[in-house]
């Protein structure tokens, strides 16, 4: 249970550092085009539990923005006899050096505001728009047109949550626009990508009445019955 400070890293210690760095880089790479570069390792210690806890500070920098470095305090749990090795993400904390503000960007649980969308971000937006259009098209003859994207953010969980507002308008009724707040969950290693419909909310712009039309779970009042609607009525009768 005692904590043992390590002054000189062994091959096993360096293996643990490289493992943690690869995990951190994978998290960072989920939303960033630039990778991370390892600069230094500080304050390395070990603690024997039901396995071993390795604690250390990893100094890293962006491959695109060389002057900017950050120190990530990492904890790795290693249990060789069960082939278990994992970063304890709840204990991970990253700070920009030179007394800058704490940077939780792309660390699990932290919400990262995105000012400029990458190709991956645009791919997520297009996916959500296609899903929204499919929901809208179930009962509407007119499709949707994408107008703008606002308030885009990412959050690393067991995968990534993408949140953003999508401004859309009807292809038949151009002046009327609505803002749909969308959440998309993406987990590449299981090929999972889905809109979190329970969190979706659409509002008409220009202070019009809330519009939940055709969003999964929303109730849509119909003024004029389509052929499909009349078919349902005949079936029920």
PDB file of C-alpha atoms in Angstrom:
ATOM      1  CA  UNK A   1       0.000   0.000   0.000  1.00  0.00           C
ATOM      2  CA  UNK A   2       3.009   2.334   0.324  1.00  0.00           C
ATOM      3  CA  UNK A   3       3.814   4.839  -2.438  1.00  0.00           C
ATOM      4  CA  UNK A   4       7.300   4.393  -3.888  1.00  0.00           C
ATOM      5  CA  UNK A   5       8.926   7.322  -5.664  1.00  0.00           C
ATOM      6  CA  UNK A   6      10.947   6.292  -8.732  1.00  0.00           C
ATOM      7  CA  UNK A   7      13.971   8.376  -9.787  1.00  0.00           C
ATOM      8  CA  UNK A   8      15.105   6.282 -12.744  1.00  0.00           C
ATOM      9  CA  UNK A   9      12.567   4.575 -14.971  1.00  0.00           C
ATOM     10  CA  UNK A  10      12.968   0.895 -15.822  1.00  0.00           C
ATOM     11  CA  UNK A  11      11.901  -0.715 -19.094  1.00  0.00           C
ATOM     12  CA  UNK A  12       8.602  -1.699 -17.435  1.00  0.00           C
ATOM     13  CA  UNK A  13       8.056   1.882 -16.271  1.00  0.00           C
ATOM     14  CA  UNK A  14       8.693   3.237 -19.756  1.00  0.00           C
ATOM     15  CA  UNK A  15       6.268   0.653 -21.105  1.00  0.00           C
ATOM     16  CA  UNK A  16       3.599   2.017 -18.735  1.00  0.00           C
ATOM     17  CA  UNK A  17       4.375   5.601 -19.799  1.00  0.00           C
ATOM     18  CA  UNK A  18       4.101   4.691 -23.488  1.00  0.00           C
ATOM     19  CA  UNK A  19       0.806   2.897 -22.858  1.00  0.00           C
ATOM     20  CA  UNK A  20      -0.650   5.956 -21.113  1.00  0.00           C
ATOM     21  CA  UNK A  21       0.654   8.284 -23.826  1.00  0.00           C
ATOM     22  CA  UNK A  22      -0.963   6.154 -26.547  1.00  0.00           C
ATOM     23  CA  UNK A  23      -4.278   6.206 -24.689  1.00  0.00           C
ATOM     24  CA  UNK A  24      -4.084   9.965 -24.212  1.00  0.00           C
ATOM     25  CA  UNK A  25      -3.198  10.447 -27.884  1.00  0.00           C
ATOM     26  CA  UNK A  26      -6.153   8.288 -28.947  1.00  0.00           C
ATOM     27  CA  UNK A  27      -8.514  10.433 -26.872  1.00  0.00           C
ATOM     28  CA  UNK A  28      -6.999  13.629 -28.244  1.00  0.00           C
ATOM     29  CA  UNK A  29      -7.079  12.291 -31.797  1.00  0.00           C
ATOM     30  CA  UNK A  30     -10.830  11.619 -31.658  1.00  0.00           C
ATOM     31  CA  UNK A  31     -11.517  15.262 -32.492  1.00  0.00           C
ATOM     32  CA  UNK A  32      -8.158  16.859 -33.310  1.00  0.00           C
ATOM     33  CA  UNK A  33      -6.308  16.725 -36.616  1.00  0.00           C
ATOM     34  CA  UNK A  34      -3.003  17.299 -34.773  1.00  0.00           C
ATOM     35  CA  UNK A  35      -1.420  14.536 -32.734  1.00  0.00           C
ATOM     36  CA  UNK A  36       0.464  14.797 -29.447  1.00  0.00           C
ATOM     37  CA  UNK A  37       4.205  14.636 -28.898  1.00  0.00           C
ATOM     38  CA  UNK A  38       5.726  13.336 -25.679  1.00  0.00           C
ATOM     39  CA  UNK A  39       8.145  15.808 -24.081  1.00  0.00           C
ATOM     40  CA  UNK A  40       9.020  14.549 -20.588  1.00  0.00           C
ATOM     41  CA  UNK A  41       7.956  12.414 -17.615  1.00  0.00           C
ATOM     42  CA  UNK A  42       7.979  13.736 -14.036  1.00  0.00           C
ATOM     43  CA  UNK A  43       7.061  12.593 -10.504  1.00  0.00           C
ATOM     44  CA  UNK A  44       6.849   8.882 -11.292  1.00  0.00           C
ATOM     45  CA  UNK A  45       5.715   6.636  -8.436  1.00  0.00           C
ATOM     46  CA  UNK A  46       4.343   3.145  -7.863  1.00  0.00           C
ATOM     47  CA  UNK A  47       1.878   1.744  -5.343  1.00  0.00           C
ATOM     48  CA  UNK A  48       1.192  -1.950  -4.837  1.00  0.00           C
ATOM     49  CA  UNK A  49      -2.531  -2.683  -4.468  1.00  0.00           C
ATOM     50  CA  UNK A  50      -4.252  -5.741  -6.021  1.00  0.00           C
ATOM     51  CA  UNK A  51      -1.827  -5.093  -8.831  1.00  0.00           C
ATOM     52  CA  UNK A  52       0.153  -1.850  -9.238  1.00  0.00           C
ATOM     53  CA  UNK A  53      -0.877   1.793  -9.538  1.00  0.00           C
ATOM     54  CA  UNK A  54       1.552   3.947 -11.511  1.00  0.00           C
ATOM     55  CA  UNK A  55       1.295   7.711 -11.046  1.00  0.00           C
ATOM     56  CA  UNK A  56       3.239  10.260 -13.066  1.00  0.00           C
ATOM     57  CA  UNK A  57       3.075  13.612 -14.842  1.00  0.00           C
ATOM     58  CA  UNK A  58       3.387  13.472 -18.605  1.00  0.00           C
ATOM     59  CA  UNK A  59       4.474  16.641 -20.416  1.00  0.00           C
ATOM     60  CA  UNK A  60       3.058  16.733 -23.937  1.00  0.00           C
ATOM     61  CA  UNK A  61       2.672  19.229 -26.748  1.00  0.00           C
ATOM     62  CA  UNK A  62       0.638  19.486 -29.921  1.00  0.00           C
ATOM     63  CA  UNK A  63       2.394  18.550 -33.154  1.00  0.00           C
ATOM     64  CA  UNK A  64       0.739  21.567 -34.800  1.00  0.00           C
ATOM     65  CA  UNK A  65       1.298  24.152 -32.059  1.00  0.00           C
ATOM     66  CA  UNK A  66       4.800  23.482 -30.743  1.00  0.00           C
ATOM     67  CA  UNK A  67       5.147  26.269 -28.137  1.00  0.00           C
ATOM     68  CA  UNK A  68       2.046  25.131 -26.258  1.00  0.00           C
ATOM     69  CA  UNK A  69       2.710  22.367 -23.726  1.00  0.00           C
ATOM     70  CA  UNK A  70       0.538  20.795 -21.062  1.00  0.00           C
ATOM     71  CA  UNK A  71       1.160  18.590 -18.069  1.00  0.00           C
ATOM     72  CA  UNK A  72      -1.165  15.602 -17.665  1.00  0.00           C
ATOM     73  CA  UNK A  73      -1.257  13.874 -14.287  1.00  0.00           C
ATOM     74  CA  UNK A  74      -1.942  10.221 -15.094  1.00  0.00           C
ATOM     75  CA  UNK A  75      -2.747   7.075 -13.116  1.00  0.00           C
ATOM     76  CA  UNK A  76      -2.403   3.617 -14.677  1.00  0.00           C
ATOM     77  CA  UNK A  77      -3.640   0.409 -13.041  1.00  0.00           C
ATOM     78  CA  UNK A  78      -1.745  -2.730 -14.055  1.00  0.00           C
ATOM     79  CA  UNK A  79      -2.675  -6.301 -13.083  1.00  0.00           C
ATOM     80  CA  UNK A  80      -0.542  -8.704 -15.176  1.00  0.00           C
ATOM     81  CA  UNK A  81      -2.223 -11.958 -14.060  1.00  0.00           C
ATOM     82  CA  UNK A  82      -5.590 -10.814 -15.464  1.00  0.00           C
ATOM     83  CA  UNK A  83      -4.072  -8.979 -18.470  1.00  0.00           C
ATOM     84  CA  UNK A  84      -5.592  -5.742 -17.142  1.00  0.00           C
ATOM     85  CA  UNK A  85      -3.955  -2.417 -17.886  1.00  0.00           C
ATOM     86  CA  UNK A  86      -6.016   0.756 -17.949  1.00  0.00           C
ATOM     87  CA  UNK A  87      -5.793   4.501 -17.430  1.00  0.00           C
ATOM     88  CA  UNK A  88      -7.848   5.659 -14.446  1.00  0.00           C
ATOM     89  CA  UNK A  89      -9.578   8.460 -16.344  1.00  0.00           C
ATOM     90  CA  UNK A  90     -11.446   9.778 -13.315  1.00  0.00           C
ATOM     91  CA  UNK A  91      -8.095  10.805 -11.849  1.00  0.00           C
ATOM     92  CA  UNK A  92      -6.621  12.331 -14.995  1.00  0.00           C
ATOM     93  CA  UNK A  93      -6.047  16.072 -14.950  1.00  0.00           C
ATOM     94  CA  UNK A  94      -4.320  18.197 -17.587  1.00  0.00           C
ATOM     95  CA  UNK A  95      -3.060  21.756 -17.169  1.00  0.00           C
ATOM     96  CA  UNK A  96      -1.471  24.064 -19.670  1.00  0.00           C
ATOM     97  CA  UNK A  97       1.995  25.095 -18.602  1.00  0.00           C
ATOM     98  CA  UNK A  98       3.097  28.704 -18.030  1.00  0.00           C
ATOM     99  CA  UNK A  99       0.246  29.229 -15.548  1.00  0.00           C
ATOM    100  CA  UNK A 100      -2.440  29.044 -18.224  1.00  0.00           C
ATOM    101  CA  UNK A 101      -5.996  27.915 -17.494  1.00  0.00           C
ATOM    102  CA  UNK A 102      -6.769  24.261 -16.942  1.00  0.00           C
ATOM    103  CA  UNK A 103      -7.319  22.486 -20.228  1.00  0.00           C
ATOM    104  CA  UNK A 104      -9.819  19.609 -20.106  1.00  0.00           C
ATOM    105  CA  UNK A 105      -9.940  19.397 -23.884  1.00  0.00           C
ATOM    106  CA  UNK A 106     -10.620  15.827 -24.993  1.00  0.00           C
ATOM    107  CA  UNK A 107     -10.128  14.373 -21.519  1.00  0.00           C
ATOM    108  CA  UNK A 108     -13.063  12.064 -20.714  1.00  0.00           C
ATOM    109  CA  UNK A 109     -15.949  13.971 -19.154  1.00  0.00           C
ATOM    110  CA  UNK A 110     -14.750  17.409 -20.233  1.00  0.00           C
ATOM    111  CA  UNK A 111     -16.845  19.433 -22.703  1.00  0.00           C
ATOM    112  CA  UNK A 112     -14.810  20.978 -25.501  1.00  0.00           C
ATOM    113  CA  UNK A 113     -16.242  23.912 -27.440  1.00  0.00           C
ATOM    114  CA  UNK A 114     -15.373  23.779 -31.139  1.00  0.00           C
ATOM    115  CA  UNK A 115     -15.021  27.018 -33.075  1.00  0.00           C
ATOM    116  CA  UNK A 116     -13.952  25.561 -36.428  1.00  0.00           C
ATOM    117  CA  UNK A 117     -15.418  22.276 -37.630  1.00  0.00           C
ATOM    118  CA  UNK A 118     -13.075  19.570 -38.881  1.00  0.00           C
ATOM    119  CA  UNK A 119     -13.960  17.051 -41.602  1.00  0.00           C
ATOM    120  CA  UNK A 120     -14.978  14.604 -38.850  1.00  0.00           C
ATOM    121  CA  UNK A 121     -17.259  17.208 -37.262  1.00  0.00           C
ATOM    122  CA  UNK A 122     -18.923  17.963 -40.603  1.00  0.00           C
ATOM    123  CA  UNK A 123     -19.399  14.237 -41.106  1.00  0.00           C
ATOM    124  CA  UNK A 124     -21.259  14.073 -37.764  1.00  0.00           C
ATOM    125  CA  UNK A 125     -23.406  17.083 -38.723  1.00  0.00           C
ATOM    126  CA  UNK A 126     -24.320  15.520 -42.075  1.00  0.00           C
ATOM    127  CA  UNK A 127     -25.198  12.240 -40.365  1.00  0.00           C
ATOM    128  CA  UNK A 128     -27.502  14.005 -37.884  1.00  0.00           C
ATOM    129  CA  UNK A 129     -29.090  16.049 -40.675  1.00  0.00           C
ATOM    130  CA  UNK A 130     -29.816  12.918 -42.713  1.00  0.00           C
ATOM    131  CA  UNK A 131     -31.415  11.274 -39.659  1.00  0.00           C
ATOM    132  CA  UNK A 132     -33.480  14.383 -38.946  1.00  0.00           C
ATOM    133  CA  UNK A 133     -34.553  14.571 -42.590  1.00  0.00           C
ATOM    134  CA  UNK A 134     -35.612  10.915 -42.489  1.00  0.00           C
ATOM    135  CA  UNK A 135     -37.771  11.600 -39.413  1.00  0.00           C
ATOM    136  CA  UNK A 136     -39.269  14.689 -41.035  1.00  0.00           C
ATOM    137  CA  UNK A 137     -39.869  12.873 -44.330  1.00  0.00           C
ATOM    138  CA  UNK A 138     -41.954  10.165 -42.699  1.00  0.00           C
ATOM    139  CA  UNK A 139     -45.036  12.397 -42.862  1.00  0.00           C
ATOM    140  CA  UNK A 140     -43.993  15.416 -44.902  1.00  0.00           C
ATOM    141  CA  UNK A 141     -43.869  15.740 -48.678  1.00  0.00           C
ATOM    142  CA  UNK A 142     -41.320  18.557 -48.341  1.00  0.00           C
ATOM    143  CA  UNK A 143     -37.742  17.830 -47.349  1.00  0.00           C
ATOM    144  CA  UNK A 144     -35.443  19.837 -45.102  1.00  0.00           C
ATOM    145  CA  UNK A 145     -32.621  22.129 -46.117  1.00  0.00           C
ATOM    146  CA  UNK A 146     -29.587  22.695 -43.889  1.00  0.00           C
ATOM    147  CA  UNK A 147     -28.947  26.383 -43.168  1.00  0.00           C
ATOM    148  CA  UNK A 148     -26.292  26.637 -40.447  1.00  0.00           C
ATOM    149  CA  UNK A 149     -24.575  24.926 -37.499  1.00  0.00           C
ATOM    150  CA  UNK A 150     -24.114  26.631 -34.120  1.00  0.00           C
ATOM    151  CA  UNK A 151     -22.735  25.873 -30.631  1.00  0.00           C
ATOM    152  CA  UNK A 152     -20.780  22.765 -31.595  1.00  0.00           C
ATOM    153  CA  UNK A 153     -19.076  20.907 -28.725  1.00  0.00           C
ATOM    154  CA  UNK A 154     -17.596  17.487 -28.003  1.00  0.00           C
ATOM    155  CA  UNK A 155     -17.454  15.389 -24.838  1.00  0.00           C
ATOM    156  CA  UNK A 156     -15.339  12.270 -24.492  1.00  0.00           C
ATOM    157  CA  UNK A 157     -17.191   9.463 -22.706  1.00  0.00           C
ATOM    158  CA  UNK A 158     -16.966   5.786 -23.731  1.00  0.00           C
ATOM    159  CA  UNK A 159     -16.811   7.223 -27.220  1.00  0.00           C
ATOM    160  CA  UNK A 160     -17.712  10.836 -28.053  1.00  0.00           C
ATOM    161  CA  UNK A 161     -20.864  12.918 -27.580  1.00  0.00           C
ATOM    162  CA  UNK A 162     -21.290  15.670 -30.158  1.00  0.00           C
ATOM    163  CA  UNK A 163     -23.737  18.471 -29.290  1.00  0.00           C
ATOM    164  CA  UNK A 164     -24.772  21.228 -31.677  1.00  0.00           C
ATOM    165  CA  UNK A 165     -27.664  23.342 -32.920  1.00  0.00           C
ATOM    166  CA  UNK A 166     -28.710  22.716 -36.500  1.00  0.00           C
ATOM    167  CA  UNK A 167     -30.652  25.467 -38.278  1.00  0.00           C
ATOM    168  CA  UNK A 168     -32.944  23.982 -40.941  1.00  0.00           C
ATOM    169  CA  UNK A 169     -35.829  25.103 -43.119  1.00  0.00           C
ATOM    170  CA  UNK A 170     -38.518  23.414 -45.170  1.00  0.00           C
ATOM    171  CA  UNK A 171     -37.874  23.174 -48.898  1.00  0.00           C
ATOM    172  CA  UNK A 172     -41.550  24.130 -49.453  1.00  0.00           C
ATOM    173  CA  UNK A 173     -41.836  26.962 -46.917  1.00  0.00           C
ATOM    174  CA  UNK A 174     -38.551  28.847 -47.216  1.00  0.00           C
ATOM    175  CA  UNK A 175     -39.125  31.726 -44.759  1.00  0.00           C
ATOM    176  CA  UNK A 176     -39.786  29.359 -41.856  1.00  0.00           C
ATOM    177  CA  UNK A 177     -36.666  28.122 -40.098  1.00  0.00           C
ATOM    178  CA  UNK A 178     -36.205  26.071 -36.949  1.00  0.00           C
ATOM    179  CA  UNK A 179     -33.307  25.355 -34.650  1.00  0.00           C
ATOM    180  CA  UNK A 180     -32.816  21.722 -33.642  1.00  0.00           C
ATOM    181  CA  UNK A 181     -30.557  20.978 -30.674  1.00  0.00           C
ATOM    182  CA  UNK A 182     -28.962  17.624 -31.485  1.00  0.00           C
ATOM    183  CA  UNK A 183     -26.795  15.100 -29.643  1.00  0.00           C
ATOM    184  CA  UNK A 184     -24.901  12.372 -31.523  1.00  0.00           C
ATOM    185  CA  UNK A 185     -23.098   9.480 -29.826  1.00  0.00           C
ATOM    186  CA  UNK A 186     -20.161   8.042 -31.780  1.00  0.00           C
ATOM    187  CA  UNK A 187     -18.121   4.953 -30.848  1.00  0.00           C
ATOM    188  CA  UNK A 188     -15.888   4.045 -33.808  1.00  0.00           C
ATOM    189  CA  UNK A 189     -14.526   0.776 -32.386  1.00  0.00           C
ATOM    190  CA  UNK A 190     -18.057  -0.725 -32.250  1.00  0.00           C
ATOM    191  CA  UNK A 191     -19.269   1.018 -35.440  1.00  0.00           C
ATOM    192  CA  UNK A 192     -21.921   2.807 -33.351  1.00  0.00           C
ATOM    193  CA  UNK A 193     -23.200   6.204 -34.399  1.00  0.00           C
ATOM    194  CA  UNK A 194     -26.670   7.324 -33.343  1.00  0.00           C
ATOM    195  CA  UNK A 195     -28.736  10.417 -32.627  1.00  0.00           C
ATOM    196  CA  UNK A 196     -29.804  10.590 -28.973  1.00  0.00           C
ATOM    197  CA  UNK A 197     -33.450  11.318 -29.785  1.00  0.00           C
ATOM    198  CA  UNK A 198     -34.478  11.775 -26.141  1.00  0.00           C
ATOM    199  CA  UNK A 199     -32.213  14.847 -26.050  1.00  0.00           C
ATOM    200  CA  UNK A 200     -33.375  16.336 -29.362  1.00  0.00           C
ATOM    201  CA  UNK A 201     -35.445  19.518 -29.247  1.00  0.00           C
ATOM    202  CA  UNK A 202     -36.583  21.711 -32.143  1.00  0.00           C
ATOM    203  CA  UNK A 203     -37.890  25.270 -31.865  1.00  0.00           C
ATOM    204  CA  UNK A 204     -39.195  27.532 -34.600  1.00  0.00           C
ATOM    205  CA  UNK A 205     -37.109  30.665 -34.908  1.00  0.00           C
ATOM    206  CA  UNK A 206     -38.473  34.215 -34.584  1.00  0.00           C
ATOM    207  CA  UNK A 207     -40.124  33.332 -31.244  1.00  0.00           C
ATOM    208  CA  UNK A 208     -42.684  31.081 -32.900  1.00  0.00           C
ATOM    209  CA  UNK A 209     -44.370  28.205 -31.102  1.00  0.00           C
ATOM    210  CA  UNK A 210     -42.123  25.219 -30.290  1.00  0.00           C
ATOM    211  CA  UNK A 211     -42.114  22.679 -33.095  1.00  0.00           C
ATOM    212  CA  UNK A 212     -41.543  19.060 -32.144  1.00  0.00           C
ATOM    213  CA  UNK A 213     -43.075  17.835 -35.374  1.00  0.00           C
ATOM    214  CA  UNK A 214     -41.760  14.483 -36.516  1.00  0.00           C
ATOM    215  CA  UNK A 215     -39.029  14.242 -33.892  1.00  0.00           C
ATOM    216  CA  UNK A 216     -39.075  10.763 -32.392  1.00  0.00           C
ATOM    217  CA  UNK A 217     -41.445  10.891 -29.451  1.00  0.00           C
ATOM    218  CA  UNK A 218     -43.031  14.188 -30.543  1.00  0.00           C
ATOM    219  CA  UNK A 219     -46.802  14.434 -31.250  1.00  0.00           C
ATOM    220  CA  UNK A 220     -47.669  15.853 -34.674  1.00  0.00           C
ATOM    221  CA  UNK A 221     -51.141  17.313 -35.302  1.00  0.00           C
ATOM    222  CA  UNK A 222     -52.297  16.790 -38.911  1.00  0.00           C
ATOM    223  CA  UNK A 223     -54.648  19.258 -40.600  1.00  0.00           C
ATOM    224  CA  UNK A 224     -54.992  17.432 -43.931  1.00  0.00           C
ATOM    225  CA  UNK A 225     -54.860  13.643 -44.247  1.00  0.00           C
ATOM    226  CA  UNK A 226     -52.484  12.085 -46.753  1.00  0.00           C
ATOM    227  CA  UNK A 227     -53.163   8.810 -48.591  1.00  0.00           C
ATOM    228  CA  UNK A 228     -51.084   7.011 -45.951  1.00  0.00           C
ATOM    229  CA  UNK A 229     -53.110   8.633 -43.154  1.00  0.00           C
ATOM    230  CA  UNK A 230     -56.413   7.623 -44.818  1.00  0.00           C
ATOM    231  CA  UNK A 231     -55.063   4.084 -45.173  1.00  0.00           C
ATOM    232  CA  UNK A 232     -54.446   3.985 -41.403  1.00  0.00           C
ATOM    233  CA  UNK A 233     -57.958   5.313 -40.716  1.00  0.00           C
ATOM    234  CA  UNK A 234     -59.485   2.643 -42.989  1.00  0.00           C
ATOM    235  CA  UNK A 235     -57.449  -0.054 -41.267  1.00  0.00           C
ATOM    236  CA  UNK A 236     -58.601   1.102 -37.809  1.00  0.00           C
ATOM    237  CA  UNK A 237     -62.257   1.330 -39.003  1.00  0.00           C
TER     238      UNK A 237
END
